[in-house]
Coordinates of C-alpha atoms and ligand atoms in Angstrom, one line a residue:
M1 CA 41.9 5.3 12.6
A2 CA 42.3 9.6 11.9
A3 CA 38.8 11.1 13.6
A4 CA 37.4 11.9 10.3
D5 CA 37.1 8.6 9.0
K6 CA 34.9 7.4 11.7
P7 CA 31.7 5.8 10.4
P8 CA 29.5 8.8 10.8
I9 CA 27.7 7.0 13.9
A10 CA 26.6 9.5 16.7
D11 CA 27.7 7.9 20.1
R12 CA 25.0 9.8 22.3
P13 CA 26.0 9.8 25.9
E14 CA 23.0 7.8 27.0
G15 CA 24.3 5.4 25.0
R16 CA 20.6 5.2 23.8
P17 CA 20.9 4.6 19.7
L18 CA 19.9 6.9 17.0
H19 CA 18.3 4.3 14.5
V20 CA 17.4 1.2 15.3
A21 CA 15.8 -1.2 12.2
V22 CA 13.9 -4.0 13.0
V23 CA 12.8 -7.3 11.2
M24 CA 9.7 -7.4 10.9
D25 CA 9.2 -10.9 12.0
G26 CA 6.7 -14.0 13.9
N27 CA 3.8 -12.6 12.4
G28 CA 2.4 -15.9 11.1
R29 CA 3.9 -18.4 14.1
W30 CA 1.0 -15.6 16.2
A31 CA -1.3 -16.3 14.2
K32 CA -0.8 -20.6 14.1
Q33 CA -0.1 -20.1 18.3
R34 CA -4.1 -19.0 18.3
S35 CA -5.3 -21.1 15.4
L36 CA -5.9 -18.1 13.5
P37 CA -5.6 -17.6 9.5
R38 CA -1.7 -16.2 8.5
P39 CA -3.6 -12.3 7.2
L40 CA -4.9 -11.8 10.6
G41 CA -0.7 -12.1 12.4
H42 CA -0.1 -9.6 9.8
R43 CA -2.9 -7.6 10.7
A44 CA -2.0 -7.3 14.5
G45 CA 1.8 -7.2 12.4
V46 CA 0.1 -4.0 11.9
E47 CA -0.9 -3.0 15.7
A48 CA 3.0 -3.8 16.9
L49 CA 4.2 -1.6 14.1
R50 CA 1.8 1.1 15.1
R51 CA 3.3 0.7 19.5
T52 CA 6.5 0.7 18.2
V53 CA 6.3 3.8 15.8
S54 CA 4.7 5.7 18.8
A55 CA 7.4 3.8 21.0
A56 CA 10.5 4.7 19.6
P57 CA 11.0 8.8 19.3
K58 CA 9.8 8.9 23.1
L59 CA 12.6 6.7 23.9
G60 CA 15.0 9.4 22.2
I61 CA 15.5 7.1 18.7
G62 CA 15.0 9.4 16.1
W63 CA 15.0 7.3 13.1
L64 CA 13.3 3.7 12.8
T65 CA 13.9 1.2 9.5
V66 CA 11.3 -1.8 9.3
F67 CA 11.7 -4.5 8.0
G68 CA 7.8 -5.2 5.6
F69 CA 8.6 -6.9 2.7
S70 CA 11.4 -8.7 1.5
T71 CA 12.2 -9.4 -2.1
E72 CA 12.2 -13.2 -1.7
N73 CA 8.5 -13.2 0.3
W74 CA 7.5 -13.4 -3.0
S75 CA 8.0 -16.4 -3.1
R76 CA 5.2 -16.8 -0.9
P77 CA 1.7 -18.2 -1.6
A78 CA -0.2 -15.9 -3.9
A79 CA -2.7 -14.6 -1.6
E80 CA -0.9 -14.3 1.1
V81 CA 1.7 -11.6 -0.8
A82 CA -1.9 -10.0 -1.8
E83 CA -2.5 -10.1 2.6
L84 CA 1.1 -8.0 2.7
M85 CA 0.7 -6.0 -0.3
A86 CA -2.3 -4.6 1.1
L87 CA -0.3 -3.4 4.8
P88 CA 1.4 -0.5 3.9
K89 CA -2.6 0.6 2.7
R90 CA -4.6 -0.4 5.5
Y91 CA -1.6 1.0 7.9
F92 CA -1.4 4.4 5.9
E93 CA -4.8 4.5 5.6
T94 CA -5.3 4.7 9.8
D95 CA -2.0 6.4 10.7
L96 CA -0.8 8.8 7.9
D97 CA -2.3 11.9 9.0
R98 CA -1.4 11.5 12.3
L99 CA 1.8 10.7 11.6
N100 CA 2.6 14.3 9.6
R101 CA 0.8 15.9 12.2
E102 CA 3.7 14.8 14.3
G103 CA 6.1 15.2 12.3
V104 CA 7.4 12.0 10.9
R105 CA 9.2 11.6 7.5
V106 CA 8.0 8.4 6.4
R107 CA 9.6 7.2 2.8
V108 CA 9.5 3.2 1.9
I109 CA 12.8 2.2 0.2
G110 CA 12.6 -1.1 -2.3
R111 CA 11.3 -1.7 -5.9
R112 CA 8.6 -0.5 -7.1
E113 CA 9.1 -3.0 -10.0
G114 CA 6.2 -5.8 -9.0
L115 CA 4.4 -3.4 -6.8
S116 CA 0.6 -2.6 -8.2
R117 CA 0.6 0.8 -9.9
E118 CA -2.0 2.0 -7.0
L119 CA 0.5 1.4 -4.2
V120 CA 2.7 3.0 -6.2
R121 CA 0.8 6.2 -6.0
L122 CA -0.1 5.6 -2.3
I123 CA 3.2 5.0 -1.5
D124 CA 4.7 8.5 -3.3
D125 CA 1.9 10.7 -1.6
A126 CA 3.0 9.2 1.5
Q127 CA 6.0 10.2 0.7
A128 CA 4.9 13.8 -0.5
R129 CA 3.0 14.4 1.9
T130 CA 5.7 13.8 4.8
A131 CA 8.9 15.1 2.7
N132 CA 9.6 18.5 4.7
N133 CA 9.0 17.1 8.7
T134 CA 11.6 16.1 10.6
A135 CA 10.8 15.0 14.0
F136 CA 11.3 11.8 13.3
H137 CA 11.9 9.2 10.5
L138 CA 10.0 6.6 9.6
D139 CA 11.7 3.7 6.6
I140 CA 9.5 1.3 5.6
A141 CA 11.4 -1.4 3.6
F142 CA 9.5 -2.6 1.7
N143 CA 9.8 -5.2 -1.6
Y144 CA 13.8 -4.5 -0.4
G145 CA 16.9 -6.6 0.2
G146 CA 20.0 -5.4 0.3
Q147 CA 21.7 -7.5 -2.4
A148 CA 18.9 -6.1 -4.9
D149 CA 19.8 -2.1 -3.3
I150 CA 23.9 -2.7 -3.2
A151 CA 23.8 -4.3 -7.1
E152 CA 21.3 -1.5 -8.3
A153 CA 23.5 0.7 -6.4
A154 CA 26.8 -0.8 -8.4
R155 CA 24.6 -0.6 -11.6
R156 CA 23.8 3.3 -11.9
F157 CA 27.5 4.1 -11.2
A158 CA 29.1 1.7 -13.6
A159 CA 26.7 3.5 -16.1
E160 CA 27.9 6.9 -14.5
V161 CA 30.9 5.9 -15.7
A162 CA 29.9 4.6 -19.0
A163 CA 28.8 7.7 -19.5
G164 CA 31.9 10.0 -18.8
R165 CA 30.4 11.6 -16.2
R166 CA 32.5 9.8 -13.6
K167 CA 35.7 7.4 -12.7
P168 CA 36.0 4.2 -11.2
E169 CA 38.4 6.0 -8.8
D170 CA 36.4 8.5 -7.3
L171 CA 33.3 5.3 -5.8
D172 CA 34.6 5.5 -1.7
E173 CA 32.1 3.4 1.2
A174 CA 30.9 7.5 1.2
M175 CA 29.4 8.1 -2.2
F176 CA 28.4 4.2 -2.9
A177 CA 26.6 4.8 0.9
G178 CA 25.1 7.8 -1.7
L179 CA 23.6 5.6 -4.4
L180 CA 21.4 3.0 -1.8
A181 CA 17.9 3.5 -1.1
T182 CA 18.8 4.0 2.8
A183 CA 20.6 7.5 1.6
G184 CA 20.6 10.1 3.8
S185 CA 19.9 8.2 6.9
P186 CA 22.7 7.6 9.4
P187 CA 23.6 3.6 9.7
P188 CA 21.2 2.0 12.3
D189 CA 22.8 1.3 15.3
L190 CA 21.3 -1.2 16.9
I191 CA 19.1 -4.1 14.6
V192 CA 16.5 -5.8 16.1
R193 CA 15.1 -9.2 15.5
P194 CA 12.2 -10.6 17.8
S195 CA 10.2 -14.1 17.0
G196 CA 13.9 -15.6 18.0
E197 CA 15.3 -16.3 14.2
Q198 CA 19.5 -15.0 14.5
R199 CA 19.8 -14.0 11.0
L200 CA 19.3 -10.3 9.2
S201 CA 17.8 -12.2 6.0
N202 CA 19.3 -9.9 3.6
F203 CA 18.4 -6.4 5.4
L204 CA 20.2 -3.4 5.2
L205 CA 23.5 -5.8 4.2
W206 CA 25.5 -2.2 3.3
E207 CA 24.2 -0.8 6.2
A208 CA 24.8 -3.1 9.0
A209 CA 28.7 -2.4 9.0
Y210 CA 29.0 -1.8 13.2
A211 CA 24.4 -2.1 13.7
E212 CA 24.0 -3.9 16.8
L213 CA 22.7 -7.2 16.8
V214 CA 20.2 -8.5 19.3
F215 CA 17.3 -11.0 19.6
Q216 CA 14.3 -11.2 20.8
D217 CA 11.9 -14.0 21.9
V218 CA 9.1 -12.2 21.0
L219 CA 6.9 -13.3 18.0
W220 CA 6.4 -9.9 16.4
P221 CA 2.5 -9.1 16.4
D222 CA 3.3 -9.2 20.8
Y223 CA 6.0 -6.3 19.9
G224 CA 5.6 -2.9 22.0
E225 CA 7.5 -0.3 23.8
E226 CA 8.7 -2.7 27.1
H227 CA 10.0 -5.3 24.5
L228 CA 11.8 -2.0 22.6
R229 CA 12.7 -0.6 25.8
A230 CA 14.5 -4.3 27.0
A231 CA 16.7 -4.2 23.0
L232 CA 17.7 -0.5 24.8
T233 CA 18.7 -2.5 27.4
E234 CA 21.0 -4.3 25.9
F235 CA 22.2 -2.0 23.2
A236 CA 23.7 -0.1 26.5
A237 CA 25.5 -2.8 27.8
R238 CA 27.2 -3.3 24.3
D239 CA 31.0 -1.9 23.8
R240 CA 30.9 0.4 20.5
R241 CA 34.6 -0.3 19.4
Y242 CA 34.1 0.1 15.4
G243 CA 37.9 -2.2 15.1
A244 CA 39.7 -0.1 17.7
I245 CA 40.4 -0.7 20.7
V246 CA 39.3 0.6 24.5
A247 CA 41.2 3.5 25.5
D248 CA 42.5 1.5 29.0
D249 CA 44.0 -0.7 26.4
V250 CA 46.3 1.8 24.1
L251 CA 48.6 2.5 27.3
A252 CA 49.2 -0.9 28.4
A253 CA 50.0 -1.1 24.7
G254 CA 52.3 1.4 25.5
Ligands
IPE1 C1 7.0 -11.4 8.7 O1 5.9 -12.3 9.3 C2 5.9 -10.7 8.4 C3 7.1 -10.7 7.2 C4 8.2 -11.7 6.4 C5 6.4 -10.0 5.0 P1 6.2 -14.0 9.2 O2 4.7 -14.2 7.8 O3 7.4 -14.0 8.8 O4 5.9 -14.4 10.2 P2 6.8 -16.5 10.3 O5 8.0 -16.1 10.0 O6 6.0 -17.1 9.7 O7 6.0 -16.8 12.0
MG2 MG1 9.3 -15.3 9.0

């Protein structure tokens, strides 16, 4: 592969990921273990998000994408959906001012359809207030599904073709990536899933092409800096080749 064709992934000298994505999972089990109602698990999950967002920049991470609500989560009982819908407000009320002061750009990726008008306003406001921040990037996937995002991008490109503004052959991987909700972010180097489940569950399907996956046996509400550090240690031990072979083997291949 020519150097220019390499995926735009920053191979950082210390073997640290630039972009980490997290499937925040295990809130329900955490609550159940404590005989608490599930909403309390979700609220404790917000605390874990706070700890993780504050640990990430200290560990050299520049982008953090977290999965907060998937397009499939609508199938949960209405009361639980209502609790999950209330989480962004809960989080922004306590944290947005500080995040903004610290130079964090907040972006919410996912469909706006289905969200209340109040929530959409809250999201728009959070994004607008932090839009020019560059110290750290927090992307919150909310009402997000990887397949839905890819389908939506394809639909938008098809509409451009139908309108005569684009030709089918204009489309390549880079242009397609620019049509996704994650446009502008580097692809995740590391995707972490706590709670013991070993699935992507429709998270960042396109973007995950070369991500290292780390599954951790901790429930999300217990997550914090030590778990993020452990994930980074595992990441640093991985050998990322992007489909190529290592230099020694190039020599051996003659
Ligand atoms: C993560 O915790 C929150 C969301 C998926 C919205 P869960 O609610 O999935 O917790 P478990 O998997 O039931 O433990
Ligand atoms: Mg779950």
